[in-house]
CSV table of C-alpha atoms in Angstrom, one decimal:
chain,number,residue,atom,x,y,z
A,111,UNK,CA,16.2,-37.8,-0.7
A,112,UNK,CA,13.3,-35.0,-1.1
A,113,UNK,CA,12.1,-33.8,-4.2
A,114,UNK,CA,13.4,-30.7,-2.8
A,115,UNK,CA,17.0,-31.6,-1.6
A,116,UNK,CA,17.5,-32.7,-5.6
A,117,UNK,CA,16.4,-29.2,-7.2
A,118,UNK,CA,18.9,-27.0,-8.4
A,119,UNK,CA,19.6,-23.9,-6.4
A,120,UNK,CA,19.7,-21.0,-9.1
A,121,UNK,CA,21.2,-17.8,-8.1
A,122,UNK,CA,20.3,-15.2,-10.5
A,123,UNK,CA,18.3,-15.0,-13.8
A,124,UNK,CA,20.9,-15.3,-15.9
A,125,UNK,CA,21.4,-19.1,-14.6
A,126,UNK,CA,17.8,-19.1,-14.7
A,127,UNK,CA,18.3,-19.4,-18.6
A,128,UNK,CA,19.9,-22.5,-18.7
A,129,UNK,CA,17.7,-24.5,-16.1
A,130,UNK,CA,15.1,-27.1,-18.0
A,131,UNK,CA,12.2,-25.4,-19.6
A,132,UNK,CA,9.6,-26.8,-17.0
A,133,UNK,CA,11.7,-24.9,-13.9
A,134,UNK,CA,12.0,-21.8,-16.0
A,135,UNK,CA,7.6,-21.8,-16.8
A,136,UNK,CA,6.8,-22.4,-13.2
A,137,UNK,CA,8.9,-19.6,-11.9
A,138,UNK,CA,7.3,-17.3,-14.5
A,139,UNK,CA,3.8,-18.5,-13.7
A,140,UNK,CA,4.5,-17.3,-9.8
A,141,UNK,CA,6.3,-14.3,-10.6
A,142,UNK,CA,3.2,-12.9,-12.7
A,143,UNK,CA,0.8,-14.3,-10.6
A,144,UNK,CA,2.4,-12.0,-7.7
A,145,UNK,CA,2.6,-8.8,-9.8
A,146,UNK,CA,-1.1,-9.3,-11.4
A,147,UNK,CA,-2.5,-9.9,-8.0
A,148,UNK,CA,-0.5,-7.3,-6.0
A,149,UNK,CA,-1.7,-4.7,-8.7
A,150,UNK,CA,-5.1,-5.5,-8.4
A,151,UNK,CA,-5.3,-5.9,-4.7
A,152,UNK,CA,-4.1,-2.4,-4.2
A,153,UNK,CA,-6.6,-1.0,-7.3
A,154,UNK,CA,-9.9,-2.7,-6.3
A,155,UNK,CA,-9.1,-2.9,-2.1
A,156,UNK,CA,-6.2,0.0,-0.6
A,157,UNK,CA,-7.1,2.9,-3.3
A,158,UNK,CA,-10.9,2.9,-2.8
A,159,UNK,CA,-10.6,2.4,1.3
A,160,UNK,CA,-9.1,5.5,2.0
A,161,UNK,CA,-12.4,7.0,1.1
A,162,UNK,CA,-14.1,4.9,3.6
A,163,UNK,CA,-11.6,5.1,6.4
A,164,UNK,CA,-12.5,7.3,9.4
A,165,UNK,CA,-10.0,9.3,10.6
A,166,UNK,CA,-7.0,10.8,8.7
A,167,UNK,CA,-4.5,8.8,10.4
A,168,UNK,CA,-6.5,5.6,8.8
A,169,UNK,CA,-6.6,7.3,5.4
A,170,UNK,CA,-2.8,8.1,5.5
A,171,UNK,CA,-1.7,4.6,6.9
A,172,UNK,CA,-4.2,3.5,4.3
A,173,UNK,CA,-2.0,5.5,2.0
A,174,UNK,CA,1.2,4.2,2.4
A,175,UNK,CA,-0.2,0.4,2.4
A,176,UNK,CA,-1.9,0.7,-0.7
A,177,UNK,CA,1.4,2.0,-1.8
A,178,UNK,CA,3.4,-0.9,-0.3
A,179,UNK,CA,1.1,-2.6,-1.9
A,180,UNK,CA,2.1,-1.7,-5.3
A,181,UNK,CA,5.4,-1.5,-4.5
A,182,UNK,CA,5.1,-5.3,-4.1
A,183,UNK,CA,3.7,-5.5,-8.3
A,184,UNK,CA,6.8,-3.4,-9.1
A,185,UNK,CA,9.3,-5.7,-7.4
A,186,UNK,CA,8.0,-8.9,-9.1
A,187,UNK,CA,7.4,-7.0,-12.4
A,188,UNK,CA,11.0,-5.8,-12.1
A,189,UNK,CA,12.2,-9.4,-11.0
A,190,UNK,CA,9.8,-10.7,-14.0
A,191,UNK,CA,11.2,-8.4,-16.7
A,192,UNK,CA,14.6,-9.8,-15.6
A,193,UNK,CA,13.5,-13.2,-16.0
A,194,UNK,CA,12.4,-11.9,-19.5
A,195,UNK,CA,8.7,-12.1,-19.0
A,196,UNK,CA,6.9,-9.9,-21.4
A,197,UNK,CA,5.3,-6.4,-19.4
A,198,UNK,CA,1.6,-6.9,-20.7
A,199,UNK,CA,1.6,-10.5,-19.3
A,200,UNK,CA,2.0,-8.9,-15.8
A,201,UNK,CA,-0.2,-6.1,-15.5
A,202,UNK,CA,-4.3,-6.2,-15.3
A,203,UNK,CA,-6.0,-5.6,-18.5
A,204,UNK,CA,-3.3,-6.5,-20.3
A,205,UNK,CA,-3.2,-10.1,-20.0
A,206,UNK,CA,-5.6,-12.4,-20.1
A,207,UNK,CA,-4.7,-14.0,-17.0
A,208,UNK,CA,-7.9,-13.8,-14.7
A,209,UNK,CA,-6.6,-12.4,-11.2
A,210,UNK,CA,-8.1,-14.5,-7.9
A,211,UNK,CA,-11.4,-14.1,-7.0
A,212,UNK,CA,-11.3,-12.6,-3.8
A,213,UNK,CA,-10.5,-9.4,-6.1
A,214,UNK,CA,-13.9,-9.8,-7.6
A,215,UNK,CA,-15.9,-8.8,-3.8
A,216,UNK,CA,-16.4,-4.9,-5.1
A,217,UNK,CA,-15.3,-3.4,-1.2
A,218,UNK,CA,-18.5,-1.1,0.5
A,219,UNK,CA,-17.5,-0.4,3.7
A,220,UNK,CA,-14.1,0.4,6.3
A,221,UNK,CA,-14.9,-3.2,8.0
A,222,UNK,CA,-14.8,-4.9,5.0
A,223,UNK,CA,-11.5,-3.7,4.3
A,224,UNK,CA,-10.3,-4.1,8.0
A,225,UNK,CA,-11.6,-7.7,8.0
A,226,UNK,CA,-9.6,-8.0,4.5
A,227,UNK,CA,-6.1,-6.9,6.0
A,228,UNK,CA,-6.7,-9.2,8.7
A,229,UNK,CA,-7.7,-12.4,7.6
A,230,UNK,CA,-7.0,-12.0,3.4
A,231,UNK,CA,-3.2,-10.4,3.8
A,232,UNK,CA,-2.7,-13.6,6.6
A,233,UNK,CA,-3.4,-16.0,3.3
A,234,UNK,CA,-0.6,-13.7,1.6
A,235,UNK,CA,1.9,-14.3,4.5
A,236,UNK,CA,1.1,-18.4,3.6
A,237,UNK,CA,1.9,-17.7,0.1
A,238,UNK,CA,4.8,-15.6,0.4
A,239,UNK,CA,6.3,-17.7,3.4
A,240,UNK,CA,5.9,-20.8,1.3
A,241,UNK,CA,8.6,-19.0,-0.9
A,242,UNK,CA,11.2,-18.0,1.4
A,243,UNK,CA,13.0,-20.9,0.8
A,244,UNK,CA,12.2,-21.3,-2.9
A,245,UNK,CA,15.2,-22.6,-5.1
A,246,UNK,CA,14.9,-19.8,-7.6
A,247,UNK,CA,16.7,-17.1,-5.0
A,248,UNK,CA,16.2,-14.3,-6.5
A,249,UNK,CA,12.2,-15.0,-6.0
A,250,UNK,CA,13.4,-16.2,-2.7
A,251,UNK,CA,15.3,-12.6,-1.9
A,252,UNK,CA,12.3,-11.4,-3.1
A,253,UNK,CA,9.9,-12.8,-0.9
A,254,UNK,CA,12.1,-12.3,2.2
A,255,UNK,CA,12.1,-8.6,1.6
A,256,UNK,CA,8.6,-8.7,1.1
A,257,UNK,CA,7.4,-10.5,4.1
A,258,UNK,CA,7.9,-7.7,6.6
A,259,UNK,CA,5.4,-5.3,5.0
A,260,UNK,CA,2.9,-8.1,4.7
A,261,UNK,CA,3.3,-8.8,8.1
A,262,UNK,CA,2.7,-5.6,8.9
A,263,UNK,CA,-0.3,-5.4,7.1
A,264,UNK,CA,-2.2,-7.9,8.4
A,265,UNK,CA,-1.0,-6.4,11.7
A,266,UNK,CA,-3.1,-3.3,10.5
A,267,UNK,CA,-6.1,-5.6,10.0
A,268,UNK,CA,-5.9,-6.9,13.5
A,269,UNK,CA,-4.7,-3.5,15.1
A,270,UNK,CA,-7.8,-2.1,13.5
A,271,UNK,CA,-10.1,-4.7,14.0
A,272,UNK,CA,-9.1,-4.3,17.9
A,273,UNK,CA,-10.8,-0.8,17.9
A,274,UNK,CA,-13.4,-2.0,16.2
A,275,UNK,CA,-14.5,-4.5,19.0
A,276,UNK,CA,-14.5,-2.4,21.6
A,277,UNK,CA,-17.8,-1.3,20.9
A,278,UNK,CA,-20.5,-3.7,20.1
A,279,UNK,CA,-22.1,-2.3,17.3
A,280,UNK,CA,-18.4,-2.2,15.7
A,281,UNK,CA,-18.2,-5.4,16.5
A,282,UNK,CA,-21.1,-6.7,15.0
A,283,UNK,CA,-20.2,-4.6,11.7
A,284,UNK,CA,-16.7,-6.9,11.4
A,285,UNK,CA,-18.3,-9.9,11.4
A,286,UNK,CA,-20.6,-9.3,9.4
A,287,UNK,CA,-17.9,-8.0,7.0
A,288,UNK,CA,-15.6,-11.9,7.6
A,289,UNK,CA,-19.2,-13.8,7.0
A,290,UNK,CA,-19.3,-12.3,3.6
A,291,UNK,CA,-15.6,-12.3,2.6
A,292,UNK,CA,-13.9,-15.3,4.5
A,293,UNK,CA,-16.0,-18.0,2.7
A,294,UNK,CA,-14.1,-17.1,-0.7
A,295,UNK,CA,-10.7,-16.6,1.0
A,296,UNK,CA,-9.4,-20.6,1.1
A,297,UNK,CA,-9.7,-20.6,-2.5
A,298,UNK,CA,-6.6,-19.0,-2.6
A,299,UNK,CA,-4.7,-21.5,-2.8
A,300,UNK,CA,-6.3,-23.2,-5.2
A,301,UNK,CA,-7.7,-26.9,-5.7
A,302,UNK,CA,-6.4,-30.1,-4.6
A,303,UNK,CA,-3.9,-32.1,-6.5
A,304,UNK,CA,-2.7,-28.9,-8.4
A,305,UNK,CA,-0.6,-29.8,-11.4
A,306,UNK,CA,1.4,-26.4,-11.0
A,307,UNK,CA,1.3,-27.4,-7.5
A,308,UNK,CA,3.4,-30.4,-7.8
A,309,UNK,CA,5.6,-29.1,-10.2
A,310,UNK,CA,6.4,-26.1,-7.7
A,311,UNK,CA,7.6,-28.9,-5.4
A,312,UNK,CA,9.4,-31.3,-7.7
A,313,UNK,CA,11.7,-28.2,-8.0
A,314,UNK,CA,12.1,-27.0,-5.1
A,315,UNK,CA,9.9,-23.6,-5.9
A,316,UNK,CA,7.8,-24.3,-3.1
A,317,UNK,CA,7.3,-26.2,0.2
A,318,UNK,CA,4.0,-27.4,0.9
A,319,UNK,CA,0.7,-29.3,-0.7
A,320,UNK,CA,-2.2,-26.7,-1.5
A,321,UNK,CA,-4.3,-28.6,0.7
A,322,UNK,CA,-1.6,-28.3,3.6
A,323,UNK,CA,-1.4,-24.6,3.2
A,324,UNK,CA,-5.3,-23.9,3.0
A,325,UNK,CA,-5.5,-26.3,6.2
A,326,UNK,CA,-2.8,-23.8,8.2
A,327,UNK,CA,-4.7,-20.9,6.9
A,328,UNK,CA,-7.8,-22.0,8.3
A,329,UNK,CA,-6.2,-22.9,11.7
A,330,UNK,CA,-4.1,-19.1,11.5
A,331,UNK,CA,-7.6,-17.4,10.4
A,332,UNK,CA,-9.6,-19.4,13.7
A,333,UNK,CA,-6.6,-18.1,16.1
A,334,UNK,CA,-6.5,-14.3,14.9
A,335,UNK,CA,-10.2,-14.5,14.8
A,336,UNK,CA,-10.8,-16.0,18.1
A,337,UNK,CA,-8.5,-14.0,19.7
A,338,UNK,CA,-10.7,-10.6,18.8
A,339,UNK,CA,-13.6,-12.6,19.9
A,340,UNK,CA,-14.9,-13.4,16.6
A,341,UNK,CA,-16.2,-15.9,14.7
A,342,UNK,CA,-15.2,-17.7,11.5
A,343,UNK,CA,-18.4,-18.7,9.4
A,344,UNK,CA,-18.7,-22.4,8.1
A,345,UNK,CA,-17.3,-22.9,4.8
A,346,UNK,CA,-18.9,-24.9,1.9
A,347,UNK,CA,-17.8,-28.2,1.5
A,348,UNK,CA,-16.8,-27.4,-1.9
A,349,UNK,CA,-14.9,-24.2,-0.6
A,350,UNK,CA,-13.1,-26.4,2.2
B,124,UNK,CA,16.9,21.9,-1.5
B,125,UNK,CA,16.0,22.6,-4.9
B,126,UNK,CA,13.7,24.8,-6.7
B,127,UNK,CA,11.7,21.9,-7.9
B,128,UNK,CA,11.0,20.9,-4.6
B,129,UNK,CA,9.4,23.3,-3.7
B,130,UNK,CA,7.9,24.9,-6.4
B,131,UNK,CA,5.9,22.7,-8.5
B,132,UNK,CA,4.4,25.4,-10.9
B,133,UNK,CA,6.0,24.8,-14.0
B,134,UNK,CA,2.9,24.9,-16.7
B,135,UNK,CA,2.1,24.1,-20.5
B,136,UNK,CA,2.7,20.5,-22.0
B,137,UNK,CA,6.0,20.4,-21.0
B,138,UNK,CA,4.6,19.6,-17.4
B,139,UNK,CA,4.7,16.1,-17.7
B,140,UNK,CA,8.3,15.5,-18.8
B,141,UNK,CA,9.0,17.9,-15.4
B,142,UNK,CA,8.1,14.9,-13.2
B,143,UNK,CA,11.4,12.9,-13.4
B,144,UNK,CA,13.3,16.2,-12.3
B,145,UNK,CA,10.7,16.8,-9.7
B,146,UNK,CA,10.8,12.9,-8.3
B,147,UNK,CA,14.5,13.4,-8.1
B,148,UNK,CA,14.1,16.2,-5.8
B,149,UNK,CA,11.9,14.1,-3.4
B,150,UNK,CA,15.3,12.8,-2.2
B,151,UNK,CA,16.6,16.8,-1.1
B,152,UNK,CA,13.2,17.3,0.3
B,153,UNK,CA,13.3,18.1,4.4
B,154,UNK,CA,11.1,15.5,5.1
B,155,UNK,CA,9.5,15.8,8.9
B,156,UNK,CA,12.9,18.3,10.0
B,157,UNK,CA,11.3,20.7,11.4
B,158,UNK,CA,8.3,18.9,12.8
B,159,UNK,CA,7.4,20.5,16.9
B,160,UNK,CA,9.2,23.5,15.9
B,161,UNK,CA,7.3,27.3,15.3
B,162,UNK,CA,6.7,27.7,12.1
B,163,UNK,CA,7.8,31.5,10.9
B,164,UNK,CA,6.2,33.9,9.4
B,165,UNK,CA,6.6,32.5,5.4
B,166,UNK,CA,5.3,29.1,6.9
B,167,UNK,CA,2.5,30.5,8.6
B,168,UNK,CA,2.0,33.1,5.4
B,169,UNK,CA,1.7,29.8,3.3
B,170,UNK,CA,-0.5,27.7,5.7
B,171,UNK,CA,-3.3,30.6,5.5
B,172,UNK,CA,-3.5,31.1,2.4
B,173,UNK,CA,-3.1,27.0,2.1
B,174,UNK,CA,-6.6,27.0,4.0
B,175,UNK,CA,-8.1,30.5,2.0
B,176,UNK,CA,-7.9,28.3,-0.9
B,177,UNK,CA,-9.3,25.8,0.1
B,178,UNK,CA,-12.0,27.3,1.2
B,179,UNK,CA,-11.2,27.9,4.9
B,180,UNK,CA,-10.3,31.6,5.1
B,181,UNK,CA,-10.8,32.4,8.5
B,182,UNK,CA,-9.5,29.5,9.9
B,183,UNK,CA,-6.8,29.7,12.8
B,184,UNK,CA,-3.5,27.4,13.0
B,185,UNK,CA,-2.7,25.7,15.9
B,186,UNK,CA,0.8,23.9,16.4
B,187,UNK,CA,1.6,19.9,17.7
B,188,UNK,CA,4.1,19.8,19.0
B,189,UNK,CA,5.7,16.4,19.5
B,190,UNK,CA,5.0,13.4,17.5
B,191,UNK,CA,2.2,11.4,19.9
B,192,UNK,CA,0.3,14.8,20.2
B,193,UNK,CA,0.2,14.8,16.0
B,194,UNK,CA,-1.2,10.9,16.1
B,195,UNK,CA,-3.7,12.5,18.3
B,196,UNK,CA,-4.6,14.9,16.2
B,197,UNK,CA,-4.9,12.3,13.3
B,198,UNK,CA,-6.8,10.0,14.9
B,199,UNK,CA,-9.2,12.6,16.4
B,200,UNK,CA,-12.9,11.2,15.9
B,201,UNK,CA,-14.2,14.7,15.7
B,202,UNK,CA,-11.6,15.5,12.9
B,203,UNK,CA,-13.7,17.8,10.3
B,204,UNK,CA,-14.2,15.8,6.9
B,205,UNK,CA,-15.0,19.2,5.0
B,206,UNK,CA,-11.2,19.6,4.3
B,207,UNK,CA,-10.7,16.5,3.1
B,208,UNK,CA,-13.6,16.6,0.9
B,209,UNK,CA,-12.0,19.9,-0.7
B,210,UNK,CA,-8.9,18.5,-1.0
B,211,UNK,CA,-10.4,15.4,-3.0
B,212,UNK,CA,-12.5,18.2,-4.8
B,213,UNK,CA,-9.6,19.9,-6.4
B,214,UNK,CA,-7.8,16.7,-6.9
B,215,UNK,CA,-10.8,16.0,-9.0
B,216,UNK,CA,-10.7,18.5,-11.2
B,217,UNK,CA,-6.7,18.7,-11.8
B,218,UNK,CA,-7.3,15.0,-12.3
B,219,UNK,CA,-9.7,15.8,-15.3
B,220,UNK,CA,-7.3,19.0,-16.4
B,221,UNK,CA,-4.6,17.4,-16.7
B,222,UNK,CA,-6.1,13.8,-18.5
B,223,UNK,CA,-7.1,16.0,-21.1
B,224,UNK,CA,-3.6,17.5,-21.4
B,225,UNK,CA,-1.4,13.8,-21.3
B,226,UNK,CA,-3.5,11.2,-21.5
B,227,UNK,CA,-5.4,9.1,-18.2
B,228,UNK,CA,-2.7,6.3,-18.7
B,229,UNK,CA,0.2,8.2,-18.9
B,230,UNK,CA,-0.8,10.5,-16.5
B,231,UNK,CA,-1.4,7.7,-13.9
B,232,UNK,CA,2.0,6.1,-14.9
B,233,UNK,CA,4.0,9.2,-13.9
B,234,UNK,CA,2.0,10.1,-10.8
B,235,UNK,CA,2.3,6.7,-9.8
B,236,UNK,CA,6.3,6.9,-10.0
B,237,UNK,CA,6.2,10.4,-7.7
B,238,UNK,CA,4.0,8.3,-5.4
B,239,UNK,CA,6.1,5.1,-4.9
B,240,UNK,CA,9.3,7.1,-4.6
B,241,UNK,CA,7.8,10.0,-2.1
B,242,UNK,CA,6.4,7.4,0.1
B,243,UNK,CA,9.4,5.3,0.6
B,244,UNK,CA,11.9,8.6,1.4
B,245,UNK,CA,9.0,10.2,3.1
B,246,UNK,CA,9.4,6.8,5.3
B,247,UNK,CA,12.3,6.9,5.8
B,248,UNK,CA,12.4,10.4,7.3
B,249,UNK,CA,9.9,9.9,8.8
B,250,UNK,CA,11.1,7.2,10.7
B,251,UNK,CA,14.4,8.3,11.8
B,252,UNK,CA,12.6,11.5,12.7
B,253,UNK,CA,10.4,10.1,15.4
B,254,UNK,CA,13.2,8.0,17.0
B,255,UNK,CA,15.0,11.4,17.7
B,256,UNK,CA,12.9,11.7,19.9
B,257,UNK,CA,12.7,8.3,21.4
B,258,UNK,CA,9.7,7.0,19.0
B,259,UNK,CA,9.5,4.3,17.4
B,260,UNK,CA,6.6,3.5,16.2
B,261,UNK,CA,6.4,2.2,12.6
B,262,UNK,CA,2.4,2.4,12.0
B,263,UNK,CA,2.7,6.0,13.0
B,264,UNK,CA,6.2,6.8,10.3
B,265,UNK,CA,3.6,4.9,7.9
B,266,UNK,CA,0.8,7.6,8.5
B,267,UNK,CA,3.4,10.4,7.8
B,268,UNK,CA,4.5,8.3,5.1
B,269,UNK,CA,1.0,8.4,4.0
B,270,UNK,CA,0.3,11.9,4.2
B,271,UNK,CA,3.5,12.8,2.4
B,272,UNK,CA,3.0,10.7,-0.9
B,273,UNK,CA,-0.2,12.4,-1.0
B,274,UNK,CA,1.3,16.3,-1.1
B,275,UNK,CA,3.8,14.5,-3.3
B,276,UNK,CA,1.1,13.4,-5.2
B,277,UNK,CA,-1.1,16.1,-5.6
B,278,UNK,CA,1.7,18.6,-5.9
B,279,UNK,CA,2.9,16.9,-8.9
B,280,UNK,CA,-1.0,16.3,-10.1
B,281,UNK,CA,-0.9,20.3,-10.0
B,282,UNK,CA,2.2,20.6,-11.7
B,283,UNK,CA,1.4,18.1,-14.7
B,284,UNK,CA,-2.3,20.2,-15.2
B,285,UNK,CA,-0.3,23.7,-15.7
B,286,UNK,CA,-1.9,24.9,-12.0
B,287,UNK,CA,0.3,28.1,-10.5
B,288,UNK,CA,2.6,28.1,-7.0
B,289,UNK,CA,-0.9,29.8,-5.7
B,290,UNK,CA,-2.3,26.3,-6.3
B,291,UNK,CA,-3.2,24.8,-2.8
B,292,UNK,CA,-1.4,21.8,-3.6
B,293,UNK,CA,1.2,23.2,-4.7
B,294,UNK,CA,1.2,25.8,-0.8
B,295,UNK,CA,0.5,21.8,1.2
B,296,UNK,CA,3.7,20.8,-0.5
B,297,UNK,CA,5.6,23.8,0.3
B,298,UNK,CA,5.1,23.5,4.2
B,299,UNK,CA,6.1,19.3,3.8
B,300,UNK,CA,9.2,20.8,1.9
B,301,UNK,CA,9.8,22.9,4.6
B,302,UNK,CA,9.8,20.0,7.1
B,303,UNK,CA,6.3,20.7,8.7
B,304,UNK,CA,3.3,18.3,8.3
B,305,UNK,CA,-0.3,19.7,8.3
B,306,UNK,CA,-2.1,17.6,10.1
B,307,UNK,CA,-6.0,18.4,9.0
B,308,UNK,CA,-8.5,20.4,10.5
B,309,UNK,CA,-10.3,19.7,13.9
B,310,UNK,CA,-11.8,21.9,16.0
B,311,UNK,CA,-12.0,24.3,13.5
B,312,UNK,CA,-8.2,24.9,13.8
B,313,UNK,CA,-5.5,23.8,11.0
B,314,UNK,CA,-3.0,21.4,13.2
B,315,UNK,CA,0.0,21.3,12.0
B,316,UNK,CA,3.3,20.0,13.5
């Protein structure tokens, strides 16, 4: 028998309260990882790249992602107040809780933020997939809802990046924008033999190793970059 | 719809508590109904002086009229930047206006509560709109999802700084409200559909 098949299934957040105390924390440490992280992403990537974006349909699709964006924080904040997770430990500047470091690339250009959509929201799918069969199911009815609109955004990235390509100066301009941002981006799923990794797993929370998710990443990134003709820099051996 | 859908000029420091009544109208708002129809002569009143107040007095109107001939118009690379740029010039200076009055933080709160609800009805609408006439084409209900959380927006940024229904956020909104969707200017024309 998994590790999996022997977690509890817990319906709402009110069983939530009577599961052991190490279920409960690891449920709260993903639920506030996703609202700090799906705040900042919109704040420091979507708002400032409707400036840079070229046309008004760009700006206004721009728009309504960013907004998607932080309708994501509001549905784990909501799920995370439920839980009875203070506010100030899910929002930026409120808690001391560092968000990933992919939010700390300050974004210059409209390729950089193309190149981000495409091959930065596509390590978002991993995580979020990773949860739709979590045992906690109201993070799982969570994530289920979500995954359409982050779908859809990495769609953007690659619908984007497709115009960009066609000429080759627009080309050149995207990857140069993944040689500078991809390098950081396996990092997201953080280091090998995770602690919160395995616990995640002993309950069901999640499905797969960090190391087997940032390996399908890399494979995903090569396809969607290879299809557009690009090319994925070598990462550090340290970042790999 | 309601008068708080379309008129977003109440003023003083009373503005600020007007935003829950005014996100509850986003859900009465004619989102996209009348898109590819004329506009009359109120509409067309409205879009002028829209434009005169920003800046574009003498600028002419020109209509889309079906939904693939307003992407066009969006994604027209010779679109003219000078109206956004005004746009993002008097959101700039409401923005500062109305700090002062309530406060960055709460300010950003509230606004942020018009924007998350106008863009999911403006979806929506937006959505079902285009597949009445055989579209269906969710990047492009996004775009018009977009567009309308920003009138929301700045409507309701004019409204929380005391501006007037002369405001030309407060005009922008006015033609959403009436189910139109000005597109931008290009070819030194205002499209809207």
């Amino acid at each position: 028998m998994t590790a999996q098949a022997k977690s509890p299934q817990v319906k709402t957040c009110e069983e939530l309260k009577t599961q052991p105390e190490e279920f409960r924390a690891a449920c709260e440490k993903i639920v506030i990882s996703h609202a700090i992280n799906e705040l900042y992403g919109a704040q420091v990537f979507d708002e400032p790249a409707v400036a840079f974006a070229p046309t008004p349909y760009a700006k206004w699709l721009t728009c309504r992602v960013a907004m998607e964006e932080y309708g994501h924080h509001v549905r784990f904040f909501e799920l995370g107040r439920e839980m009875g997770i203070d506010a100030d430990r899910m929002i930026p500047g409120k808690t001391a809780k560092r968000p990933l470091s992919i939010f700390e690339y300050p974004l210059k250009t409209w390729e950089e933020f193309v190149a981000i959509k495409l091959l930065g929201d596509l390590a978002e799918i991993l995580q979020v997939e990773d949860l739709l069969h979590c045992s906690f199911h109201p993070l799982r009815n969570l994530a289920r809802m979500t995954m359409p609109e982050e779908r859809f955004h990495a769609q953007f990235g690659a619908d984007f990046s497709q115009e960009m390509i066609e000429t080759s100066a627009g080309k050149k301009r995207l990857q140069q924008a993944i040689n500078r941002l991809y390098p950081s981006l396996p990092a997201f799923f953080g280091g090998p033999k995770s602690r919160n990794n395995e616990i995640f797993r002993k309950w069901g929370i999640k499905q797969r190793t960090n190391e087997e998710m940032r390996e399908d990443y890399i494979a995903r990134a090569q396809e969607v970059t290879a299809k557009l003709g690009l090319i994925l820099p070598k990462l550090a051996e340290a970042a790999a | 719809m309601t008068a708080a859908a379309t008129r977003p000029a109440t003023t003083g420091s009373g503005a600020l508590t007007a935003l829950p009544r005014f996100i509850a109208a986003l859900r009465r708002v004619s989102w996209f109904a009348a898109v590819g129809q004329a506009l009359d002569d109120d509409e067309r009143h409205d879009a002028t002086r829209y434009l005169a107040a920003l800046g574009f007095p003498e600028c002419p109107l020109v209509a889309a009229t079906d939904w693939r001939a307003a992407e066009a118009a969006t994604r027209d690379p010779d679109w003219d930047p000078k109206w956004w740029a005004a746009e993002e010039n008097a959101r700039a200076a409401l923005l500062a206006a109305a700090g002062k009055l309530h406060g960055r933080h709460a300010l950003m709160t509230a606004l942020s509560r018009v924007t998350l609800e106008a863009s999911d009805v403006a979806m929506g609408a937006a959505a079902v709109a285009a597949a009445r006439t055989g579209i269906a084409d969710p990047a492009l209900a996004r775009v018009a999802a977009g567009a309308a959380a920003q009138a929301a927006y700045q409507a309701a940024l004019a409204l929380t700084a005391g501006a007037d229904s002369d405001h030309p956020f407060a005009i922008k909104y006015r033609l959403f409200a009436a189910g139109h969707w000005p597109l931008g200017l290009g070819g030194g024309r205002l499209r809207i559909f």
